Amino acid sequence: MHKKVAVILSGCGVYDGSEIYESVITLLRLDQRGAEVQCFAPNVMQLHVVDHYSGDEMPESRNVLVESARIARGNIKDVREAKVEDFDALILPGGFGAAKNLSDFAISGAQCTVQPDVLAFAQAFAQAGKPIGLICIAPALAAKIYGPGVICTIGTDHETAATLAQMGAQHEECEVSDIIEDKQRKLVTTPAYMLAKSISEAASGINKLVDRVLELTVN
């Protein structure tokens, strides 16, 4: 029986949404492993819009769900429609959207909050003992999902790791090609573009994360 995996996106583009390479690598690996995937995103406005050519903020507004649909080729749903009982696992790619749209970590740091619909869905997986994979900066949500003591990684960035520790997470340094697993909580994390210098480097850890998340699903 195919494993069913929910993937939460946060827009389209590294600076204001989902990191596109991380998202596509995740979706590709899931497909290669025979998983059935449904993408979700919160139906909210982005924090802001960034011109990915110049790096400048743009004087316009965009919707996270609508922008995420670009990556999902239109096959995406409002996360409010998501039900934990329909899935075996959950994965969140990174990109600044995880810290700007799925949460306000980029603004509020250790005092951040997570978008309520995203938080409720992720916490339902945690409470059900179903595995979750968090990629790149997405582990910033780990302590909000699981509470104090959760083990995760964002790589080797000491400043960000210190902020996660303030939130109650236990950070472990990790190379780009590896994963950190909190065995008790069935949480798998990998640094991806927190460290990656190329798409191949990002893929090396993401593929391991996807494989391990699928292994952790209950038969």
XYZ file of N, CA, C and O in Angstrom:
876
model
N 0.844 -1.206 0.000
C 0.000 0.000 0.000
C 0.872 1.247 0.000
O 1.858 1.330 0.734
N 0.532 2.210 -0.850
C 1.321 3.435 -0.947
C 1.217 4.253 0.332
O 0.148 4.380 0.933
N 2.346 4.815 0.744
C 2.340 5.744 1.865
C 1.765 7.073 1.393
O 2.037 7.523 0.273
N 0.982 7.694 2.236
C 0.389 8.989 1.906
C 1.091 10.073 2.717
O 1.121 10.008 3.944
N 1.634 11.046 2.018
C 2.444 12.086 2.669
C 1.888 13.467 2.350
O 1.631 13.793 1.188
N 1.714 14.266 3.382
C 1.317 15.666 3.221
C 2.571 16.532 3.188
O 3.490 16.331 3.982
N 2.608 17.479 2.260
C 3.725 18.425 2.156
C 3.154 19.834 2.280
O 2.269 20.216 1.509
N 3.650 20.592 3.245
C 3.183 21.964 3.425
C 4.173 22.935 2.787
O 5.357 22.951 3.138
N 3.677 23.734 1.849
C 4.480 24.750 1.184
C 4.166 26.121 1.770
O 3.143 26.313 2.433
N 5.042 27.085 1.512
C 4.918 28.406 2.149
C 5.035 29.557 1.162
O 5.413 30.667 1.523
N 4.697 29.282 -0.109
C 4.854 30.283 -1.156
C 5.757 29.742 -2.246
O 5.962 28.530 -2.355
N 6.323 30.626 -3.042
C 7.144 30.183 -4.177
C 8.362 31.086 -4.341
O 8.273 32.175 -4.908
N 9.493 30.626 -3.822
C 10.726 31.405 -3.938
C 11.437 31.505 -2.606
O 10.817 31.747 -1.572
N 12.732 31.316 -2.614
C 13.513 31.197 -1.382
C 13.368 32.386 -0.437
O 13.314 32.223 0.783
N 13.272 33.606 -0.955
C 13.323 34.788 -0.091
C 11.991 35.152 0.545
O 11.961 35.880 1.533
N 10.894 34.653 -0.008
C 9.584 35.001 0.569
C 8.603 33.835 0.583
O 7.429 34.010 0.889
N 9.073 32.634 0.261
C 8.201 31.470 0.207
C 8.981 30.185 0.368
O 10.021 30.153 1.033
N 8.504 29.114 -0.240
C 9.211 27.832 -0.207
C 10.449 27.891 -1.086
O 10.427 28.485 -2.176
N 11.533 27.270 -0.621
C 12.728 27.121 -1.446
C 12.380 26.124 -2.546
O 12.039 24.981 -2.275
N 12.438 26.559 -3.788
C 11.922 25.754 -4.888
C 12.710 24.464 -5.077
O 12.122 23.388 -5.245
N 14.029 24.523 -5.020
C 14.818 23.302 -5.185
C 14.492 22.302 -4.082
O 14.298 21.113 -4.339
N 14.431 22.770 -2.835
C 14.119 21.872 -1.721
C 12.747 21.238 -1.902
O 12.560 20.043 -1.637
N 11.794 22.022 -2.340
C 10.433 21.514 -2.541
C 10.388 20.467 -3.643
O 9.782 19.399 -3.484
N 11.043 20.763 -4.754
C 11.024 19.843 -5.897
C 11.792 18.559 -5.579
O 11.345 17.456 -5.926
N 12.936 18.681 -4.908
C 13.695 17.485 -4.510
C 12.837 16.600 -3.611
O 12.800 15.377 -3.764
N 12.142 17.221 -2.671
C 11.267 16.484 -1.761
C 10.176 15.752 -2.540
O 9.941 14.549 -2.331
N 9.508 16.464 -3.430
C 8.421 15.865 -4.209
C 8.936 14.771 -5.144
O 8.298 13.733 -5.316
N 10.113 14.996 -5.721
C 10.717 14.001 -6.614
C 11.049 12.726 -5.850
O 10.725 11.617 -6.298
N 11.684 12.879 -4.688
C 12.077 11.694 -3.921
C 10.850 10.916 -3.442
O 10.840 9.673 -3.471
N 9.836 11.632 -3.017
C 8.608 10.960 -2.600
C 7.999 10.161 -3.752
O 7.548 9.028 -3.569
N 8.019 10.745 -4.940
C 7.485 10.062 -6.113
C 8.337 8.842 -6.459
O 7.811 7.773 -6.785
N 9.663 9.010 -6.375
C 10.563 7.892 -6.669
C 10.349 6.729 -5.704
O 10.517 5.569 -6.082
N 9.957 7.050 -4.477
C 9.728 6.020 -3.465
C 8.286 5.490 -3.483
O 7.913 4.692 -2.633
N 7.488 5.964 -4.438
C 6.139 5.446 -4.600
C 5.109 6.004 -3.642
O 4.029 5.433 -3.483
N 5.426 7.131 -2.997
C 4.486 7.735 -2.057
C 3.412 8.524 -2.795
O 3.646 9.073 -3.874
N 2.236 8.569 -2.192
C 1.145 9.405 -2.691
C 1.207 10.735 -1.941
O 1.200 10.749 -0.714
N 1.272 11.837 -2.680
C 1.530 13.139 -2.067
C 0.379 14.103 -2.290
O -0.203 14.151 -3.385
N 0.077 14.864 -1.259
C -0.845 15.990 -1.388
C -0.179 17.216 -0.784
O 0.257 17.190 0.361
N -0.084 18.266 -1.582
C 0.489 19.525 -1.101
C -0.596 20.392 -0.468
O -1.742 20.414 -0.920
N -0.186 21.115 0.565
C -1.059 22.051 1.262
C -0.310 23.361 1.478
O 0.924 23.402 1.436
N -1.055 24.418 1.742
C -0.479 25.705 2.146
C -1.557 26.491 2.870
O -2.754 26.299 2.612
N -1.166 27.373 3.766
C -2.175 28.213 4.429
C -2.717 29.268 3.471
O -1.964 29.834 2.665
N -4.008 29.521 3.564
C -4.647 30.522 2.708
C -4.551 31.886 3.397
O -5.531 32.408 3.938
N -3.333 32.430 3.383
C -3.035 33.703 4.043
C -2.154 34.539 3.114
O -1.605 34.030 2.134
N -2.014 35.806 3.436
C -1.137 36.669 2.645
C 0.312 36.509 3.104
O 0.579 36.291 4.283
N 1.235 36.621 2.164
C 2.649 36.588 2.502
C 3.024 37.777 3.379
O 2.387 38.828 3.318
N 4.088 37.602 4.151
C 4.608 38.718 4.933
C 4.963 39.877 4.016
O 4.625 41.033 4.274
N 5.668 39.557 2.935
C 5.999 40.546 1.903
C 6.396 39.802 0.632
O 6.443 38.567 0.623
N 6.632 40.535 -0.423
C 7.036 39.965 -1.705
C 8.426 40.478 -2.055
O 8.684 41.679 -1.982
N 9.319 39.555 -2.425
C 10.693 39.914 -2.737
C 10.980 39.671 -4.217
O 10.631 38.613 -4.760
N 11.589 40.647 -4.870
C 12.075 40.504 -6.240
C 13.307 39.603 -6.183
O 14.345 39.993 -5.650
N 13.191 38.384 -6.697
C 14.291 37.433 -6.595
C 15.446 37.739 -7.545
O 16.505 37.109 -7.441
N 15.264 38.706 -8.416
C 16.358 39.142 -9.297
C 17.209 40.196 -8.603
O 18.441 40.103 -8.583
N 16.566 41.191 -8.013
C 17.297 42.286 -7.367
C 17.484 42.085 -5.866
O 18.376 42.655 -5.255
N 16.599 41.273 -5.270
C 16.624 41.093 -3.827
C 15.833 42.140 -3.078
O 15.772 42.115 -1.848
N 15.218 43.071 -3.810
C 14.474 44.159 -3.178
C 13.037 43.741 -2.873
O 12.444 42.916 -3.572
N 12.471 44.350 -1.838
C 11.066 44.127 -1.530
C 10.208 44.846 -2.564
O 10.541 45.944 -3.021
N 9.103 44.219 -2.948
C 8.233 44.769 -3.984
C 6.948 45.326 -3.368
O 6.439 44.774 -2.387
N 6.405 46.409 -3.949
C 5.190 47.034 -3.403
C 3.916 46.327 -3.877
O 3.088 46.900 -4.584
N 3.783 45.070 -3.486
C 2.595 44.306 -3.856
C 2.348 43.239 -2.797
O 3.162 43.039 -1.899
N 1.217 42.546 -2.894
C 0.897 41.484 -1.954
C 0.539 40.217 -2.726
O 0.012 40.291 -3.838
N 0.867 39.076 -2.132
C 0.558 37.792 -2.757
C 0.053 36.817 -1.703
O 0.397 36.907 -0.526
N -0.738 35.856 -2.159
C -1.326 34.862 -1.294
C -0.449 33.609 -1.244
O 0.001 33.118 -2.283
N -0.207 33.081 -0.057
C 0.682 31.930 0.115
C 0.155 30.696 -0.613
O 0.915 29.984 -1.279
N -1.138 30.439 -0.513
C -1.725 29.277 -1.184
C -1.624 29.404 -2.700
O -1.247 28.452 -3.395
N -1.936 30.572 -3.208
C -1.888 30.809 -4.658
C -0.461 30.678 -5.183
O -0.220 30.061 -6.237
N 0.503 31.237 -4.469
C 1.897 31.154 -4.904
C 2.432 29.725 -4.793
O 3.173 29.264 -5.663
N 2.043 29.022 -3.742
C 2.491 27.636 -3.571
C 1.977 26.743 -4.690
O 2.616 25.751 -5.055
N 0.827 27.092 -5.239
C 0.246 26.319 -6.333
C 1.160 26.276 -7.553
O 1.073 25.350 -8.369
N 2.046 27.249 -7.679
C 3.015 27.243 -8.783
C 3.915 26.009 -8.701
O 4.193 25.356 -9.715
N 4.391 25.705 -7.488
C 5.279 24.557 -7.303
C 4.506 23.256 -7.444
O 5.000 22.275 -8.006
N 3.285 23.239 -6.923
C 2.468 22.018 -6.917
C 1.735 21.796 -8.238
O 0.936 20.859 -8.339
N 1.971 22.651 -9.214
C 1.304 22.551 -10.522
C -0.214 22.564 -10.358
O -0.948 21.878 -11.075
N -0.660 23.362 -9.392
C -2.086 23.540 -9.177
C -2.724 22.509 -8.264
O -3.846 22.714 -7.785
N -2.042 21.399 -8.024
C -2.604 20.331 -7.187
C -2.279 20.615 -5.722
O -1.344 20.053 -5.146
N -3.044 21.514 -5.129
C -2.779 21.941 -3.758
C -4.093 22.299 -3.083
O -5.071 22.639 -3.749
N -4.106 22.177 -1.751
C -5.306 22.469 -0.979
C -4.975 23.383 0.193
O -3.835 23.435 0.659
N -5.987 24.079 0.665
C -5.869 24.875 1.880
C -5.585 23.929 3.050
O -6.263 22.906 3.205
N -4.583 24.259 3.852
C -4.209 23.379 4.957
C -5.368 23.186 5.945
O -5.408 22.195 6.690
N -6.327 24.101 5.943
C -7.487 23.940 6.817
C -8.324 22.711 6.448
O -9.086 22.199 7.275
N -8.189 22.244 5.208
C -8.916 21.057 4.755
C -8.206 19.762 5.126
O -8.782 18.672 4.996
N -6.962 19.864 5.586
C -6.145 18.680 5.830
C -6.573 17.936 7.089
O -6.883 18.554 8.110
N -6.562 16.611 7.012
C -6.912 15.761 8.145
C -5.794 14.754 8.377
O -5.390 14.035 7.463
N -5.290 14.723 9.599
C -4.149 13.870 9.914
C -4.422 12.405 9.626
O -3.529 11.657 9.213
N -5.668 11.960 9.793
C -5.985 10.547 9.593
C -5.850 10.113 8.128
O -5.806 8.914 7.837
N -5.757 11.077 7.221
C -5.622 10.757 5.796
C -4.179 10.519 5.376
O -3.925 10.142 4.222
N -3.215 10.741 6.296
C -1.804 10.703 5.913
C -0.957 9.894 6.886
O -1.288 9.751 8.062
N 0.154 9.389 6.346
C 1.116 8.626 7.147
C 2.257 9.495 7.659
O 2.912 9.134 8.642
N 2.534 10.614 6.986
C 3.664 11.459 7.357
C 3.469 12.874 6.827
O 2.632 13.116 5.954
N 4.271 13.780 7.372
C 4.224 15.197 6.996
C 5.642 15.705 6.763
O 6.546 15.391 7.534
N 5.827 16.491 5.693
C 7.139 17.093 5.417
C 6.959 18.569 5.091
O 6.060 18.948 4.342
N 7.843 19.397 5.657
C 7.864 20.841 5.372
C 9.212 21.219 4.784
O 10.230 21.185 5.482
N 9.278 21.560 3.493
C 10.504 22.120 2.928
C 10.810 23.482 3.560
O 9.950 24.092 4.207
N 12.033 23.968 3.330
C 12.428 25.250 3.890
C 12.185 26.416 2.949
O 11.247 26.418 2.159
N 13.062 27.404 3.025
C 12.830 28.683 2.383
C 12.368 29.665 3.434
O 11.803 29.272 4.470
N 12.586 30.962 3.199
C 12.216 31.968 4.185
C 10.717 31.983 4.476
O 10.284 32.491 5.506
N 9.920 31.410 3.564
C 8.485 31.349 3.805
C 8.136 30.593 5.074
O 7.144 30.902 5.734
N 8.965 29.595 5.442
C 8.721 28.857 6.677
C 8.877 29.765 7.888
O 8.231 29.569 8.913
N 9.755 30.758 7.764
C 10.035 31.677 8.863
C 9.291 33.008 8.735
O 9.351 33.842 9.648
N 8.583 33.189 7.619
C 7.854 34.441 7.383
C 6.350 34.237 7.230
O 5.566 35.114 7.600
N 5.959 33.091 6.649
C 4.553 32.848 6.340
C 3.945 31.725 7.172
O 2.790 31.824 7.594
N 4.711 30.651 7.381
C 4.231 29.570 8.237
C 4.402 29.934 9.709
O 3.753 29.356 10.583
N 5.306 30.865 9.958
C 5.538 31.387 11.305
C 6.067 32.801 11.156
O 6.271 33.291 10.041
N 6.316 33.465 12.289
C 6.958 34.784 12.242
C 8.347 34.717 12.871
O 8.839 35.678 13.446
N 8.990 33.559 12.722
C 10.326 33.351 13.288
C 11.327 34.391 12.789
O 12.191 34.849 13.553
N 11.222 34.780 11.517
C 12.162 35.750 10.944
C 12.049 37.111 11.619
O 13.031 37.874 11.649
N 10.889 37.414 12.176
C 10.651 38.701 12.823
C 10.783 38.607 14.345
O 11.428 39.440 14.984
N 10.206 37.576 14.904
C 10.063 37.486 16.365
C 11.049 36.552 17.045
O 11.111 36.509 18.275
N 11.812 35.766 16.270
C 12.802 34.891 16.858
C 12.204 33.912 17.848
O 11.205 33.246 17.575
N 12.798 33.833 19.042
C 12.373 32.868 20.052
C 10.948 33.095 20.532
O 10.324 32.190 21.092
N 10.426 34.297 20.326
C 9.049 34.604 20.738
C 8.044 34.374 19.610
O 6.903 34.829 19.672
N 8.441 33.653 18.582
C 7.607 33.497 17.390
C 6.360 32.666 17.667
O 6.266 31.923 18.653
N 5.400 32.808 16.782
C 4.211 31.973 16.776
C 4.106 31.303 15.408
O 4.655 31.802 14.418
N 3.398 30.195 15.355
C 3.201 29.460 14.108
C 1.780 29.712 13.608
O 0.842 29.802 14.415
N 1.620 29.850 12.305
C 0.303 30.049 11.706
C -0.640 28.962 12.246
O -0.316 27.767 12.198
N -1.788 29.347 12.790
C -2.629 28.412 13.543
C -3.033 27.145 12.800
O -3.035 26.060 13.392
N -3.383 27.246 11.518
C -3.808 26.063 10.771
C -2.642 25.102 10.566
O -2.807 23.873 10.650
N -1.468 25.651 10.286
C -0.261 24.833 10.117
C 0.096 24.165 11.441
O 0.407 22.966 11.486
N 0.053 24.928 12.527
C 0.405 24.393 13.840
C -0.541 23.261 14.248
O -0.096 22.208 14.724
N -1.828 23.470 14.053
C -2.805 22.449 14.437
C -2.586 21.147 13.663
O -2.653 20.050 14.238
N -2.323 21.259 12.370
C -2.107 20.074 11.535
C -0.831 19.350 11.958
O -0.818 18.126 12.124
N 0.268 20.100 12.139
C 1.535 19.489 12.535
C 1.444 18.852 13.919
O 1.946 17.745 14.135
N 0.792 19.534 14.858
C 0.651 18.972 16.204
C -0.197 17.707 16.200
O 0.026 16.807 17.019
N -1.135 17.614 15.277
C -1.942 16.399 15.172
C -1.072 15.204 14.783
O -1.284 14.086 15.272
N -0.084 15.415 13.923
C 0.861 14.353 13.565
C 1.693 13.961 14.777
O 1.912 12.773 15.040
N 2.179 14.964 15.511
C 2.983 14.694 16.699
C 2.186 13.882 17.719
O 2.686 12.899 18.276
N 0.947 14.271 17.941
C 0.108 13.597 18.926
C -0.267 12.180 18.488
O -0.452 11.288 19.317
N -0.335 11.977 17.166
C -0.666 10.657 16.634
C 0.554 9.755 16.513
O 0.420 8.577 16.130
N 1.739 10.279 16.814
C 2.962 9.497 16.700
C 3.368 9.220 15.266
O 4.068 8.243 14.974
N 2.929 10.097 14.358
C 3.290 9.946 12.947
C 4.513 10.802 12.631
O 4.664 11.901 13.171
N 5.399 10.339 11.737
C 6.655 11.051 11.480
C 6.483 12.375 10.746
O 5.571 12.531 9.922
N 7.391 13.296 11.077
C 7.448 14.604 10.429
C 8.881 14.857 9.978
O 9.835 14.551 10.696
N 9.036 15.429 8.798
C 10.336 15.861 8.295
C 10.345 17.369 8.138
O 9.437 17.931 7.519
N 11.341 18.025 8.724
C 11.493 19.477 8.628
C 12.835 19.782 7.975
O 13.876 19.295 8.424
N 12.806 20.601 6.940
C 13.987 20.848 6.111
C 14.455 22.294 6.235
O 13.637 23.214 6.311
N 15.780 22.500 6.234
C 16.389 23.829 6.186
C 16.030 24.638 7.435
O 16.400 24.269 8.542
N 15.307 25.739 7.311
C 14.920 26.575 8.452
C 13.610 26.108 9.079
O 13.240 26.564 10.178
N 12.898 25.188 8.458
C 11.626 24.707 9.002
C 11.744 24.119 10.415
O 10.768 24.171 11.171
N 12.903 23.546 10.816
C 13.026 23.088 12.205
C 12.841 24.193 13.246
O 12.708 23.889 14.438
N 12.800 25.445 12.825
C 12.484 26.537 13.753
C 11.090 26.357 14.340
O 10.769 26.921 15.393
N 10.255 25.549 13.683
C 8.903 25.293 14.169
C 8.846 24.122 15.146
O 7.815 23.890 15.785
N 9.956 23.381 15.274
C 9.936 22.112 16.013
C 9.481 22.254 17.462
O 8.652 21.479 17.941
N 10.036 23.240 18.184
C 9.686 23.405 19.599
C 8.231 23.808 19.776
O 7.599 23.472 20.790
N 7.690 24.530 18.791
C 6.273 24.916 18.861
C 5.368 23.714 18.586
O 4.264 23.625 19.130
N 5.835 22.794 17.772
C 5.049 21.607 17.439
C 5.112 20.581 18.569
O 4.094 20.027 18.981
N 6.328 20.341 19.074
C 6.543 19.245 20.020
C 6.715 19.672 21.470
O 6.558 18.858 22.382
N 7.104 20.926 21.706
C 7.386 21.357 23.070
C 8.866 21.217 23.406
O 9.676 20.790 22.574
N 9.253 21.571 24.623
C 10.655 21.562 25.040
C 11.292 20.176 24.936
O 10.625 19.164 25.147
N 12.583 20.172 24.606
C 13.342 18.933 24.561
C 13.433 18.287 23.202
O 14.189 17.324 23.018
N 12.695 18.792 22.231
C 12.728 18.214 20.891
C 14.128 18.363 20.293
O 14.772 19.387 20.437
N 14.596 17.309 19.631
C 15.929 17.284 19.031
C 15.818 17.580 17.541
O 15.027 16.951 16.831
N 16.618 18.539 17.060
C 16.551 18.911 15.645
C 17.848 19.588 15.221
O 18.746 19.826 16.037
N 17.940 19.923 13.924
C 19.120 20.615 13.404
C 18.734 21.641 12.355
O 17.750 21.469 11.632
N 19.514 22.714 12.293
C 19.487 23.619 11.138
C 20.896 23.692 10.539
O 21.188 24.576 9.752
N 21.755 22.757 10.946
C 23.107 22.708 10.406
C 24.145 23.118 11.419
O 24.304 22.482 12.466
N 24.853 24.219 11.123
C 25.949 24.653 11.991
C 25.897 26.144 12.319
O 26.865 26.696 12.835
N 24.773 26.796 12.034
C 24.633 28.230 12.316
C 24.385 28.423 13.814
O 23.308 28.149 14.316
N 25.418 28.901 14.518
C 25.345 28.984 15.978
C 24.295 29.979 16.458
O 23.634 29.746 17.480
N 24.121 31.084 15.755
C 23.150 32.094 16.174
C 21.725 31.551 16.084
O 20.927 31.694 17.024
N 21.403 30.929 14.962
C 20.069 30.351 14.798
C 19.861 29.196 15.770
O 18.783 29.053 16.361
N 20.900 28.382 15.958
C 20.812 27.269 16.893
C 20.546 27.764 18.311
O 19.764 27.158 19.052
N 21.173 28.882 18.677
C 20.968 29.457 20.013
C 19.526 29.918 20.187
O 18.945 29.786 21.267
N 18.947 30.468 19.117
C 17.544 30.894 19.177
C 16.627 29.696 19.344
O 15.668 29.738 20.127
N 16.910 28.610 18.636
C 16.118 27.390 18.794
C 16.220 26.863 20.221
O 15.225 26.389 20.786
N 17.429 26.967 20.799
C 17.619 26.521 22.186
C 16.792 27.366 23.155
O 16.225 26.848 24.120
N 16.703 28.672 22.882
C 15.874 29.546 23.712
C 14.402 29.115 23.670
O 13.661 29.298 24.641
N 14.005 28.558 22.546
C 12.619 28.106 22.372
C 12.369 26.752 23.031
O 11.231 26.299 23.102
N 13.441 26.108 23.470
C 13.288 24.822 24.144
C 13.774 23.627 23.348
O 13.727 22.498 23.827
N 14.244 23.853 22.114
C 14.745 22.755 21.293
C 16.165 22.380 21.700
O 16.921 23.205 22.213
N 16.515 21.141 21.452
C 17.888 20.666 21.647
C 18.525 20.548 20.269
O 18.184 19.655 19.501
N 19.438 21.471 19.970
C 20.021 21.506 18.630
C 21.261 20.628 18.537
O 22.101 20.631 19.429
N 21.355 19.882 17.444
C 22.545 19.089 17.167
C 23.110 19.502 15.816
O 22.373 19.603 14.838
N 24.409 19.774 15.766
C 25.043 20.159 14.503
C 25.008 18.984 13.522
O 25.057 17.820 13.920
N 24.916 19.327 12.243
C 24.724 18.302 11.223
C 25.304 18.777 9.895
O 25.159 19.939 9.526
N 25.948 17.876 9.191
C 26.443 18.182 7.858
C 25.300 18.180 6.848
O 24.253 17.572 7.079
N 25.509 18.843 5.728
C 24.459 18.988 4.720
C 23.968 17.648 4.185
O 22.799 17.510 3.811
N 24.834 16.652 4.168
C 24.482 15.356 3.588
C 23.843 14.401 4.581
O 23.555 13.247 4.244
N 23.593 14.872 5.791
C 23.106 13.974 6.832
C 21.774 14.446 7.403
O 21.242 15.494 7.020
N 21.246 13.671 8.339
C 19.977 13.984 9.002
C 20.163 13.832 10.508
O 21.077 13.149 10.966
N 19.296 14.488 11.260
C 19.210 14.283 12.703
C 17.807 13.740 12.996
O 16.816 14.290 12.517
N 17.768 12.684 13.783
C 16.478 12.068 14.103
C 16.218 12.136 15.608
O 17.064 11.730 16.406
N 15.054 12.634 15.953
C 14.558 12.533 17.315
C 13.720 11.256 17.353
O 12.563 11.250 16.936
N 14.335 10.187 17.835
C 13.686 8.869 17.753
C 12.399 8.805 18.564
O 11.428 8.162 18.162
N 12.379 9.469 19.702
C 11.190 9.434 20.551
C 10.005 10.080 19.853
O 8.878 9.598 19.934
N 10.259 11.169 19.138
C 9.178 11.949 18.526
C 8.954 11.642 17.049
O 8.042 12.186 16.440
N 9.815 10.826 16.463
C 9.746 10.518 15.025
C 9.861 11.796 14.187
O 9.154 11.982 13.191
N 10.768 12.671 14.599
C 11.054 13.894 13.855
C 12.407 13.754 13.166
O 13.399 13.395 13.806
N 12.446 14.062 11.874
C 13.684 14.006 11.097
C 13.954 15.392 10.517
O 13.049 16.015 9.947
N 15.184 15.886 10.678
C 15.546 17.208 10.165
C 16.858 17.145 9.394
O 17.690 16.267 9.634
N 17.037 18.079 8.464
C 18.273 18.157 7.673
C 18.528 19.606 7.278
O 17.578 20.371 7.060
N 19.798 20.031 7.173
C 20.108 21.452 6.930
C 19.782 21.975 5.540
O 19.450 23.151 5.382
N 19.908 21.125 4.504
C 19.683 21.560 3.116
C 20.386 22.897 2.840
O 21.580 23.022 3.092
N 19.632 23.907 2.375
C 20.280 25.166 1.969
C 20.697 26.067 3.132
O 21.185 27.175 2.902
N 20.553 25.605 4.369
C 21.234 26.295 5.459
C 22.744 26.108 5.307
O 23.535 26.899 5.807
N 23.134 25.040 4.588
C 24.552 24.736 4.365
C 24.903 24.463 2.905
O 26.041 24.668 2.499
N 23.955 23.991 2.127
C 24.241 23.508 0.773
C 24.839 24.584 -0.129
O 24.402 25.733 -0.125
N 25.838 24.180 -0.893
C 26.459 25.059 -1.890
C 25.993 24.724 -3.297
O 26.337 25.411 -4.253
N 25.223 23.659 -3.428
C 24.716 23.242 -4.742
C 23.443 22.445 -4.548
O 23.138 21.971 -3.447
N 22.711 22.273 -5.632
C 21.468 21.500 -5.568
C 21.756 20.047 -5.237
O 20.976 19.390 -4.532
N 22.899 19.523 -5.679
C 23.263 18.143 -5.361
C 23.510 17.968 -3.875
O 23.123 16.949 -3.286
N 24.171 18.946 -3.263
C 24.400 18.880 -1.820
C 23.079 18.913 -1.062
O 22.879 18.159 -0.110
N 22.174 19.800 -1.478
C 20.868 19.878 -0.831
C 20.136 18.537 -0.958
O 19.531 18.055 0.004
N 20.211 17.946 -2.144
C 19.511 16.684 -2.392
C 20.049 15.546 -1.536
O 19.293 14.656 -1.131
N 21.339 15.573 -1.228
C 21.942 14.457 -0.483
C 21.285 14.276 0.881
O 21.008 13.152 1.311
N 21.012 15.371 1.573
C 20.360 15.283 2.873
C 18.858 15.121 2.764
O 18.246 14.373 3.548
N 18.241 15.821 1.810
C 16.785 15.737 1.656
C 16.357 14.322 1.292
O 15.361 13.808 1.815
N 17.107 13.667 0.398
C 16.765 12.289 0.025
C 16.831 11.361 1.238
O 15.969 10.493 1.414
N 17.845 11.565 2.088
C 17.942 10.757 3.310
C 16.760 11.027 4.232
O 16.214 10.110 4.852
N 16.370 12.294 4.333
C 15.238 12.647 5.185
C 13.962 11.984 4.688
O 13.224 11.378 5.479
N 13.685 12.100 3.410
C 12.468 11.495 2.855
C 12.476 9.988 3.076
O 11.478 9.401 3.516
N 13.607 9.351 2.798
C 13.702 7.906 2.973
C 13.430 7.509 4.426
O 12.715 6.541 4.692
N 14.013 8.258 5.353
C 13.846 7.906 6.766
C 12.415 8.162 7.243
O 11.848 7.369 7.993
N 11.823 9.268 6.806
C 10.437 9.564 7.167
C 9.524 8.427 6.697
O 8.636 7.974 7.442
N 9.742 7.946 5.486
C 8.919 6.855 4.971
C 9.150 5.575 5.758
O 8.217 4.803 6.013
N 10.395 5.332 6.162
C 10.705 4.147 6.971
C 9.984 4.183 8.318
O 9.650 3.144 8.886
N 9.792 5.379 8.835
C 9.183 5.536 10.152
C 7.666 5.427 10.150
O 7.038 5.368 11.209
N 7.067 5.411 8.959
C 5.616 5.291 8.894
C 5.195 3.887 9.321
O 5.879 2.906 9.046
N 4.063 3.813 9.986
C 3.565 2.531 10.479
C 2.966 1.745 9.327
O 2.192 2.279 8.533
N 3.332 0.501 9.236
C 2.782 -0.340 8.163
C 1.312 -0.674 8.423
O 0.894 -0.793 9.555
